XYZ file of C-alpha atoms in Angstrom:
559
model
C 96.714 -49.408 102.313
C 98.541 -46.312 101.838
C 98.284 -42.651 103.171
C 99.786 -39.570 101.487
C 99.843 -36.947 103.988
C 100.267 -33.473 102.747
C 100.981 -29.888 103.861
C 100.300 -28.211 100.691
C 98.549 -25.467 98.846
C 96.218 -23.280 99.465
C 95.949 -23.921 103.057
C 99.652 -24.864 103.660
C 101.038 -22.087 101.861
C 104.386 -22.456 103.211
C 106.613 -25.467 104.607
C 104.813 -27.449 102.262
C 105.459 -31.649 102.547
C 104.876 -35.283 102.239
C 104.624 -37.887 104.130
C 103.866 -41.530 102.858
C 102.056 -43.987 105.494
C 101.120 -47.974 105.252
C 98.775 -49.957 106.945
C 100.231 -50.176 109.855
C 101.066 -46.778 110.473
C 104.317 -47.073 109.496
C 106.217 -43.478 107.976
C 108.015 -45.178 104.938
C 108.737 -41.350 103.603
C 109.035 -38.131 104.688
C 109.960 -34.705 102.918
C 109.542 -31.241 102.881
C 109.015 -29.728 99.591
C 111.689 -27.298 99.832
C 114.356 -30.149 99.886
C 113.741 -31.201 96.768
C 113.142 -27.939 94.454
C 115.773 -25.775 96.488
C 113.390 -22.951 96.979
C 113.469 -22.264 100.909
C 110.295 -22.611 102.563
C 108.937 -23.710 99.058
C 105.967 -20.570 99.042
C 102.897 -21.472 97.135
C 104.642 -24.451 95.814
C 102.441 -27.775 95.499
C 104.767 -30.607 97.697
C 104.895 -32.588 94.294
C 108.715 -33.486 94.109
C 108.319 -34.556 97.923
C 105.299 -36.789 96.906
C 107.110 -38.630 94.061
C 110.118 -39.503 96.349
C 107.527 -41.015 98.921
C 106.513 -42.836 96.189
C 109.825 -44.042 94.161
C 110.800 -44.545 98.507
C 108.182 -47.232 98.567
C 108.248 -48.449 95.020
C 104.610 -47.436 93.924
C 102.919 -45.020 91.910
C 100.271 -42.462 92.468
C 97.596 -44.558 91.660
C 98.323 -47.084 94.720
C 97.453 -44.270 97.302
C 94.412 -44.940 98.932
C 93.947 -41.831 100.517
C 95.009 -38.217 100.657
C 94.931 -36.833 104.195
C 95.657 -33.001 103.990
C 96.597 -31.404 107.151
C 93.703 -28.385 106.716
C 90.089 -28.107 106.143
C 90.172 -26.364 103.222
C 86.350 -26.431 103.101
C 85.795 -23.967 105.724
C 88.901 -21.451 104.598
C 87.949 -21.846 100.997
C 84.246 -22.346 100.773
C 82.894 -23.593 97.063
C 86.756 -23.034 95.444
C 87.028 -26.405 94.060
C 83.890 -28.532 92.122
C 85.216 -31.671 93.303
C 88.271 -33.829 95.272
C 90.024 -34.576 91.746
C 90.260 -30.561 90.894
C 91.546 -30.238 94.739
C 94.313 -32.839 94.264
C 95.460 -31.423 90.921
C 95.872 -28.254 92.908
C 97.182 -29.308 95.647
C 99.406 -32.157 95.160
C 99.542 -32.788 91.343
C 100.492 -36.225 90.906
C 98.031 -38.085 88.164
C 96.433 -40.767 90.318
C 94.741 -42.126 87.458
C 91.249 -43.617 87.072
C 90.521 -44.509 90.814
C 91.356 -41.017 92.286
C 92.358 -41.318 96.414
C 89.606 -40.139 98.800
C 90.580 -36.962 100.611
C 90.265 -36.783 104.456
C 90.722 -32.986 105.428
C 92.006 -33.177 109.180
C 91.613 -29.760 111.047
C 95.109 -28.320 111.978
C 95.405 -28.720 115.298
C 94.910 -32.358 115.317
C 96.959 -32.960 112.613
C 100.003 -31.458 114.723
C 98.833 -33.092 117.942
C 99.076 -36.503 116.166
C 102.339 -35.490 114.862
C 103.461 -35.156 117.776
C 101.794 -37.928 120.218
C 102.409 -40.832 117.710
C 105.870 -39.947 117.429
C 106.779 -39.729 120.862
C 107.689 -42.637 123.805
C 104.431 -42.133 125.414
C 101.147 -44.141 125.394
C 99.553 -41.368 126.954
C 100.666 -37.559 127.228
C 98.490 -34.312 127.244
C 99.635 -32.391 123.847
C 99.647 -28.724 123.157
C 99.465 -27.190 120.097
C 100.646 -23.513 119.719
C 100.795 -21.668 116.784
C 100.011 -18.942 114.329
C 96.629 -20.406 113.774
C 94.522 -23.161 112.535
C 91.243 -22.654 111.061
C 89.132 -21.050 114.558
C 92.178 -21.506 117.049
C 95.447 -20.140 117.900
C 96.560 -23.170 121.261
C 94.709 -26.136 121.789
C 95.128 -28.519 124.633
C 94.643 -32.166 123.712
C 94.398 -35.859 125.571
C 96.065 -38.592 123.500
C 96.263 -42.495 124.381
C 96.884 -45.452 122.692
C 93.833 -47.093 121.186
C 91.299 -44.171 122.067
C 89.914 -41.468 120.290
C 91.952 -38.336 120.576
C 90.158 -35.819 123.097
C 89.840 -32.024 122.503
C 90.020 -30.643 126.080
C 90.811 -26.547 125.472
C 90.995 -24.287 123.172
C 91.686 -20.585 122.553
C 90.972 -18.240 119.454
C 93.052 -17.411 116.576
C 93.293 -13.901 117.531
C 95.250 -14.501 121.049
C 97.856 -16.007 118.983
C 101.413 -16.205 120.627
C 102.473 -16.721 117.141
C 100.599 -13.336 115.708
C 102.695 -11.566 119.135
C 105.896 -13.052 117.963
C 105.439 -12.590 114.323
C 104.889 -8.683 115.275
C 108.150 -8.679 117.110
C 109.927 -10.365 114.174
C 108.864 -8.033 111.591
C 109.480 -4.752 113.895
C 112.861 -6.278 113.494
C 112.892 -6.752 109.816
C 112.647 -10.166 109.657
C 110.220 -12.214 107.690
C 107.768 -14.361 110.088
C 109.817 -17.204 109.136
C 112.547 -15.952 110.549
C 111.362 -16.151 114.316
C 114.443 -17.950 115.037
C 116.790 -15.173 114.500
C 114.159 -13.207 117.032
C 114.502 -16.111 119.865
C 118.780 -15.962 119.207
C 118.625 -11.860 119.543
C 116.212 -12.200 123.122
C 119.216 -14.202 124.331
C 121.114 -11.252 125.226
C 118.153 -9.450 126.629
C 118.264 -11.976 128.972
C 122.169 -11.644 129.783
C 121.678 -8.550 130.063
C 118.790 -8.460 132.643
C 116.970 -6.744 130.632
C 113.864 -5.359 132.196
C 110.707 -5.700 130.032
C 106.619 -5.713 130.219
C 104.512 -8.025 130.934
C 101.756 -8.186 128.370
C 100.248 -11.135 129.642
C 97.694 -11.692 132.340
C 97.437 -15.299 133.511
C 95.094 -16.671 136.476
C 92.813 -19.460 136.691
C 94.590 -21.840 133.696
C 93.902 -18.967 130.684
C 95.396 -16.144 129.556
C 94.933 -12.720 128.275
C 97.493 -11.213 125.974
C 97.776 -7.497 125.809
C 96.058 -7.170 122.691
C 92.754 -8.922 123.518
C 91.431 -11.087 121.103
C 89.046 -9.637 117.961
C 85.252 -11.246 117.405
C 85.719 -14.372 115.470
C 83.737 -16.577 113.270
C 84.285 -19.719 114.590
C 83.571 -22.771 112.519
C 82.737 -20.960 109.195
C 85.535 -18.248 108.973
C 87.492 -18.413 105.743
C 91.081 -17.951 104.862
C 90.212 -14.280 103.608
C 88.490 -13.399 106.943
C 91.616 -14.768 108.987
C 93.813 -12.991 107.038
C 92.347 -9.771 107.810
C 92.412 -10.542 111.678
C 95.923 -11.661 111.249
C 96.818 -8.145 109.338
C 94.585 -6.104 111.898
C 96.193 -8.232 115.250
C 100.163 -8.165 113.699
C 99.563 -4.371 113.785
C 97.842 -3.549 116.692
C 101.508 -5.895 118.222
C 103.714 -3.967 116.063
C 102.287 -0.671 117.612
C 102.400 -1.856 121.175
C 106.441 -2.812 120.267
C 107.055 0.329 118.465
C 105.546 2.354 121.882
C 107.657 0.308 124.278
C 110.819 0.835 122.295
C 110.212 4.579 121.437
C 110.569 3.810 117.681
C 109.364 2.067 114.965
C 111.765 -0.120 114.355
C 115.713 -0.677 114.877
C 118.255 2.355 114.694
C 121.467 -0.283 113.538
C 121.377 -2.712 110.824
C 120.627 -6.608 110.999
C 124.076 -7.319 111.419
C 124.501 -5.279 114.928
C 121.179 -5.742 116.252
C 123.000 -7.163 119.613
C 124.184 -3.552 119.988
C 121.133 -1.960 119.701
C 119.193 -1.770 122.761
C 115.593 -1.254 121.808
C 115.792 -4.345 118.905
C 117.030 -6.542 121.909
C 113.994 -5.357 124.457
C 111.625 -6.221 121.322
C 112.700 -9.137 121.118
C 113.403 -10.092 124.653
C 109.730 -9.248 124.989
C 108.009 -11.085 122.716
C 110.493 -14.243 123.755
C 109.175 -13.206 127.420
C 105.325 -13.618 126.335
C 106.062 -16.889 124.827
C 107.718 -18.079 127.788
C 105.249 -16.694 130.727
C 102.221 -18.398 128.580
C 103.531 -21.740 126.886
C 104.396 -22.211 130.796
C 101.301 -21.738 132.075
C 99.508 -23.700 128.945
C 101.615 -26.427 129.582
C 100.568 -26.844 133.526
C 97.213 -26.380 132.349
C 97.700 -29.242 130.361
C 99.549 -31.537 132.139
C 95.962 -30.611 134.939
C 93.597 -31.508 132.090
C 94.730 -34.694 130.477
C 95.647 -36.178 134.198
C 99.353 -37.299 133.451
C 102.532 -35.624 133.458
C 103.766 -36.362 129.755
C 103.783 -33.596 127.734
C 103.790 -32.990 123.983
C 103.935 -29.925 122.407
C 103.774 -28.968 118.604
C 102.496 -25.986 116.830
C 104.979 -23.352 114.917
C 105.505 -22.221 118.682
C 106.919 -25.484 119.612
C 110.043 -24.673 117.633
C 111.281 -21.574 120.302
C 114.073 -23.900 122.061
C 114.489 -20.991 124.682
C 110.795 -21.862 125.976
C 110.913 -25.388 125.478
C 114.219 -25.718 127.693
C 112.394 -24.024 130.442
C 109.538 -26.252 130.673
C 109.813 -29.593 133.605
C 110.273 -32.813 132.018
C 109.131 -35.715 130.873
C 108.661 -33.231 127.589
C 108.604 -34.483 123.260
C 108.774 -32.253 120.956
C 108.830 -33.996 117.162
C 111.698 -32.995 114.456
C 108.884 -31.302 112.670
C 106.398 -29.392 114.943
C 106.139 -26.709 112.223
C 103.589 -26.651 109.414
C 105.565 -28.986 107.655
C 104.552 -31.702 110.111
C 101.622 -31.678 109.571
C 101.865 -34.205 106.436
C 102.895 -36.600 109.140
C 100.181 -35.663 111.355
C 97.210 -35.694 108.975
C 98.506 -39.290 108.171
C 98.545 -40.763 111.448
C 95.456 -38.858 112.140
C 93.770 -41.252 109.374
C 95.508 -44.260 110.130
C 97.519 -44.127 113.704
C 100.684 -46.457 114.231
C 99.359 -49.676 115.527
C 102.599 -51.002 116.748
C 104.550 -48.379 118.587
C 107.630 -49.404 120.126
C 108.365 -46.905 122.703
C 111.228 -45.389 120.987
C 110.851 -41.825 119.593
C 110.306 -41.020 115.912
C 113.853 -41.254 114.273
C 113.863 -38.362 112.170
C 115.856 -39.857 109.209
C 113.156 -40.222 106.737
C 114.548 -38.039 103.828
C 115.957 -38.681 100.284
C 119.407 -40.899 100.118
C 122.408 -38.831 99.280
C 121.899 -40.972 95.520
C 118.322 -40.327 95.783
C 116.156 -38.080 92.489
C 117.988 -35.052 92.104
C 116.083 -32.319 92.570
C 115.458 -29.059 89.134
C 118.587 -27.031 90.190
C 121.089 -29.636 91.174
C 120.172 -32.200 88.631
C 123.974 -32.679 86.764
C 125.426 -30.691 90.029
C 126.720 -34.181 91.277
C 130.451 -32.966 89.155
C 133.490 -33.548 91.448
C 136.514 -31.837 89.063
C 139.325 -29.673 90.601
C 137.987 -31.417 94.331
C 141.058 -34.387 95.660
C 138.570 -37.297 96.495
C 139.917 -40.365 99.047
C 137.915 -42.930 100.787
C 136.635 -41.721 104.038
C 138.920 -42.223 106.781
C 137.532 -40.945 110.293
C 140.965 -40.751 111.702
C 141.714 -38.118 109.388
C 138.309 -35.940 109.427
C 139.300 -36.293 112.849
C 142.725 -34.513 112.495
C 141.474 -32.190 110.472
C 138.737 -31.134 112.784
C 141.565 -31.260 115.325
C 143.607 -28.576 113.118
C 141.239 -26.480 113.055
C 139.488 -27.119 110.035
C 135.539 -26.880 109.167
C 134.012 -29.075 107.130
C 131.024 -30.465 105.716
C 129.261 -33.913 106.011
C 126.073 -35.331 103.876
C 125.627 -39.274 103.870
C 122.178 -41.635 104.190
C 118.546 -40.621 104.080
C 118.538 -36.730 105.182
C 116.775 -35.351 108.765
C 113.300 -34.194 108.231
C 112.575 -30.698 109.959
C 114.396 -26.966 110.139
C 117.376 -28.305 112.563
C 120.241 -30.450 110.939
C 120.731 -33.293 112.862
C 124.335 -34.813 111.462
C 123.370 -36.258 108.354
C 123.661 -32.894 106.915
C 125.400 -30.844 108.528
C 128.350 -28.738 109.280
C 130.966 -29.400 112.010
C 133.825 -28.092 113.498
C 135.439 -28.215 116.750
C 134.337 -25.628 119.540
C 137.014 -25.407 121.277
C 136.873 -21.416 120.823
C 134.870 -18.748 121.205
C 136.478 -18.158 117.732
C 135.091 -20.923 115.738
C 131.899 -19.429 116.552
C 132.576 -16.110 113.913
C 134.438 -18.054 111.230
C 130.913 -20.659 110.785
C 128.935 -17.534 111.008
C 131.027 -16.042 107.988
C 131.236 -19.513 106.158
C 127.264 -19.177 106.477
C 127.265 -15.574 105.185
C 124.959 -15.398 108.938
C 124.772 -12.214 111.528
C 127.987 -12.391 114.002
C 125.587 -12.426 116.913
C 123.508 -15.577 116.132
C 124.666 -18.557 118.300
C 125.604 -22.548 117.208
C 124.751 -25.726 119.060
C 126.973 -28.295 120.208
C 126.282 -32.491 119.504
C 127.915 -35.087 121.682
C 127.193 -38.442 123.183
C 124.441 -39.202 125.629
C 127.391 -39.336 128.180
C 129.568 -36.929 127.930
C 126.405 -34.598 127.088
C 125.059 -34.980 130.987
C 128.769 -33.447 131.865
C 128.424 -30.318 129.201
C 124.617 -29.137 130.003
C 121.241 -29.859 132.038
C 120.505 -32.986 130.999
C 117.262 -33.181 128.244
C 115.522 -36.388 128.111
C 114.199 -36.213 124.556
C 114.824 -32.312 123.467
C 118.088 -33.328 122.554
C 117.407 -35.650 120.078
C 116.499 -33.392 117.544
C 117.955 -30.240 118.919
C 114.973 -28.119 120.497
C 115.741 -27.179 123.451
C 117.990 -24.651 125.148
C 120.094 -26.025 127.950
C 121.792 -24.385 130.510
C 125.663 -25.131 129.986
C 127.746 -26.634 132.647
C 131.107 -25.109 134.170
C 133.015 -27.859 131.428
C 130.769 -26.946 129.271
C 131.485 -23.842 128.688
C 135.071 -23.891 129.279
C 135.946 -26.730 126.862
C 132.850 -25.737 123.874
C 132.524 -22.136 123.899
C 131.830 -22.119 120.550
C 128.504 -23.522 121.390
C 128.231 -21.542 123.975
C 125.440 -18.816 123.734
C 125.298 -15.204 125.069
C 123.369 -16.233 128.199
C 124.830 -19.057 128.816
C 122.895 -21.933 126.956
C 123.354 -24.080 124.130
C 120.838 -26.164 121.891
C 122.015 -29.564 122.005
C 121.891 -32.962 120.308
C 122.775 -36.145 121.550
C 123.698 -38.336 118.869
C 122.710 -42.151 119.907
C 124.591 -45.038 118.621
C 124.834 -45.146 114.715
C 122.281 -42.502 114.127
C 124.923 -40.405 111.985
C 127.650 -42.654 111.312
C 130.385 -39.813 110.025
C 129.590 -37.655 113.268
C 129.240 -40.452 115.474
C 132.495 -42.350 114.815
C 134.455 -38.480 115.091
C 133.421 -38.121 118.622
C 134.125 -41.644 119.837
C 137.630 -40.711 117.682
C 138.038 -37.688 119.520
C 137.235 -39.607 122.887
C 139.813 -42.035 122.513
C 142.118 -39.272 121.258
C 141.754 -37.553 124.931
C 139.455 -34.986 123.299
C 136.557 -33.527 124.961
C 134.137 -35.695 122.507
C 131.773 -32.536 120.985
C 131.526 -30.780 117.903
C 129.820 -27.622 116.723
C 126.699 -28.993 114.403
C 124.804 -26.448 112.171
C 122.787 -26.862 108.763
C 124.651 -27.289 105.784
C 123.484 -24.461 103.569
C 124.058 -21.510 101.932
C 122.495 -18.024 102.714
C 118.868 -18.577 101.917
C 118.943 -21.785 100.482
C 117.398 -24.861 101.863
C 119.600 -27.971 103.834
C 121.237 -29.546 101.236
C 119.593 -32.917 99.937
C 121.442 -34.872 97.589
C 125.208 -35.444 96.473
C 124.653 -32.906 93.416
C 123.313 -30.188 96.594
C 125.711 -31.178 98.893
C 129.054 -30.660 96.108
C 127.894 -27.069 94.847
C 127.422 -26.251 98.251
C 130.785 -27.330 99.293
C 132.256 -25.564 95.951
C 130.430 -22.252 97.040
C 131.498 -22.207 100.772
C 134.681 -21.675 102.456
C 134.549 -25.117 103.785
C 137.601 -27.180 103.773
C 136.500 -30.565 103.562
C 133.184 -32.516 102.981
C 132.129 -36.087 104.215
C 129.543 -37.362 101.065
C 129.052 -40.624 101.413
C 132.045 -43.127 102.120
C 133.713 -40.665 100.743
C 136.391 -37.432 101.632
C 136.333 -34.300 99.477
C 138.798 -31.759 99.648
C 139.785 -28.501 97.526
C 142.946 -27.473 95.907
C 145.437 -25.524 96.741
C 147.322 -22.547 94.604
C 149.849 -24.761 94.331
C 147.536 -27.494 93.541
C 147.442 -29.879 96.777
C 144.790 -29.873 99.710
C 144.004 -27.351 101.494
């Protein structure tokens, strides 16, 4: 049996994905659409590239997939749009499944994420909550989850006292896209240094909550996508006004690039970071009370604000992909959940191979003239690192989800607050957005408050240590956190065998770790991304593969 899980078109407008399931339950492939045609966030674009590498992953065609499971019900948001499940698919998806189409499961949003999450995580039974933008009549749900029962629905709350509508109204005041909510969480940072005092606009007693713009009169069950875009437009506003009356103006008075020096962008966003944080807390007590145990999951759009989730009491999961995206993986599992789990958390390595399909634009990229190519040697990335130098490193099957995990990434040592501003110019980024750090599980406890599974896939802030912050300061953020990994025995080999290098070289073992990408393009996926990336940056070396890439010279040796 096999399970195509998709986020895709029209529902999942954005983020779209797919995720490839057996019989067992078992994620054979995973990708986000946006990987494989280069077009970040991949708007309005059918996952069809990411469905054809689950396929060629698993070494079938479209016409062995039993069943589609999209992560929507795009019967309710789109009422009488398609004639029949074949039209949908061709939509949607795209790939000719032949004579015997797939049957289609549409799994409602929510529970799509919460299995995302729950089936992915240690646990064999946690509570799981789901914040987000919306689903199709909800904005947080609060879940029970156990092995071999039937998921239970325990809470929920409308689309219209969305934490995600509050924080996309903050993000846009700033002049941001609502897809760029993490910029918003790394400018409420220095609110918080700052002490900045703000408003509460949330009232919580008696597990709920009342946001300061109260919640509009819904059609539950039968509201459609046009109907919940007109609340979203009406409640974004009615935010944006509230904003725009606490900061005395409409939006900020200094450009995007010194928004850390302008006071009133700063108490936006320290605001809207502060709603997040004053409800997710009390949602996630609340569940923890209704599903009886103290294991938590949490997924939803919302789930990706690392700031909240590193304030939250442990034991805490939070998947690679809690974002729409994930819910390809979720819709899946929600059809056909793992039947063996072992225990271990998801590992998030389920991308396209460094060889893998190129993707439209970097098909023919893969062209390696004018770059001085040796075999990898770790004891010279090392010295390199050690010099100063910032490179780049791309090897194996790539991370699902937004955060770069060391399979494609960009290191550097952080040995100075200095390191910080030449990544953020190598990035083409703002000066006041922040970097994480990536150690081992060891020497991690000694840099920052320990995270028991945040830190395997970077989500959540941790308070740095006294070492931490005096031997990585480029990781170092404004008030005082950083948003580690932990990288765990061979995860990454490139990154992994550096720090035990660096270790054995009498070097604090930890390296700055961001995406490896250019301004507005996606993480790089395959050799051909990775080597126009490298030829476009001011990177000085790149790990692809086994092997070490480095640029010319005037004078025509390395730089």
């Amino acid at each position: 049996m096999w399970i195509l899980g998709v986020n895709a078109p029209p529902t999942g407008w954005h983020d779209t994905a797919a995720c490839l399931v057996n019989g067992e339950g078992e994620v054979i492939a995973f990708s986000e659409e946006e990987r494989c045609n280069r077009v970040r966030h991949s708007l309005y674009r059918k996952p069809l590239n990411a469905a054809r590498f689950c396929l060629q992953q698993a070494g079938i065609t479209a016409a062995d997939i039993d069943v589609v499971a999209v992560g929507w019900d795009t019967r309710q948001l789109y009422p009488g749009r398609f004639t029949d499940d074949a039209e949908f698919l061709a939509f949607a998806v795209g790939l000719d499944f032949g004579e015997r189409p797939p049957s289609v499961v549409r799994v409602p949003h929510h529970a799509a994420h919460a299995a995302s999450s729950f089936y992915a995580s240690p646990f064999s039974k946690a509570g799981v909550l789901v914040v987000d933008g919306h689903g199709e009549n909800e904005s947080s749900t609060v879940w029970t989850f156990e092995d071999g029962a039937e998921p239970r629905l325990e809470r929920t709350w409308p689309r219209t006292s969305s934490l995600g509508y509050a924080y996309d109204a903050a993000s846009t005041w700033l002049g941001f896209s609502f897809l760029n909510a993490g910029k918003t969480m790394g400018l409420a940072a220095y609110g918080r240094a700052r002490g900045t005092a703000v408003e509460s606009l949330v009232d919580l007693a008696a597990d709920d909550f009342r946001l300061a713009i109260g919640p509009l009169e819904e059609s539950t069950g039968r509201a459609t996508a046009d109907e919940i875009k007109e609340q979203y437009d009406t409640t974004v506003a009615a935010w944006r006004e509230r904003y725009t009356k606490i900061a005395g103006a409409s939006g900020p008075t200094l450009p995007e690039g010194r928004l850390a020096e302008d006071p009133k962008a700063v108490l936006v966003a320290y605001t809207a970071q502060r709603i997040v944080e004053e409800t997710v807390t009390a949602l996630a007590a609340t569940t923890r009370k209704l599903s009886g145990v103290d294991a938590l999951c949490l997924a939803g759009g919302v789930a990706l604000n690392c700031s909240t989730n590193g304030t939250l009491p442990g034991p805490l999961y939070v998947p690679p992909v809690p974002h729409d995206a994930g819910v390809a993986l979720g819709a899946a599992w929600f059809v056909n959940p793992p039947r063996h789990r072992t225990g271990r958390p998801l590992s998030p390595y389920l991308g396209t191979d460094i060889d893998g399909p190129a993707g439209p634009r970097s098909a023919g990229a893969a062209d390696t003239a004018g770059l001085v190519r040796s075999d990898l040697d770790i004891d010279q990335v090392t010295a390199l690192l050690l010099e100063g130098q910032v490179g780049a490193v791309a090897q194996g099957r790539a991370e699902v989800g937004p955060r770069a995990l060391c399979r494609r990434s960009i290191i550097a040592v952080p040995d100075t607050a200095e390191v910080n501003t030449r990544v953020n110019v190598i990035k083409d980024r703002e000066q006041w957005r922040p970097f994480a750090g990536v150690t081992r599980p060891g020497y991690g406890a000694r840099l920052w408050e320990p995270q028991e599974h945040l830190s395997r896939y970077m989500l959540g802030a941790a308070k740095a240590t006294e070492l931490g912050r005096r031997v990585a300061p480029g990781v170092v953020h404004v008030d005082g956190t950083t948003r580690p990994q932990v990288l765990h025995s061979d995860e990454a080999p490139a990154v992994g065998a550096v720090l035990d290098a660096l270790e054995r070289a009498g070097v604090p073992p930890v390296l700055l770790n961001t995406s490896f990408n250019g301004k507005g393009e996606p993480i790089v996926n395959t050799r051909g991304d990775a080597l126009a990336a490298f030829r476009a940056m001011d990177l000085d070396f790149l790990v692809l593969g086994d092997e070490l890439f480095r640029k010319k010279d005037d004078a025509g040796g390395t730089r």
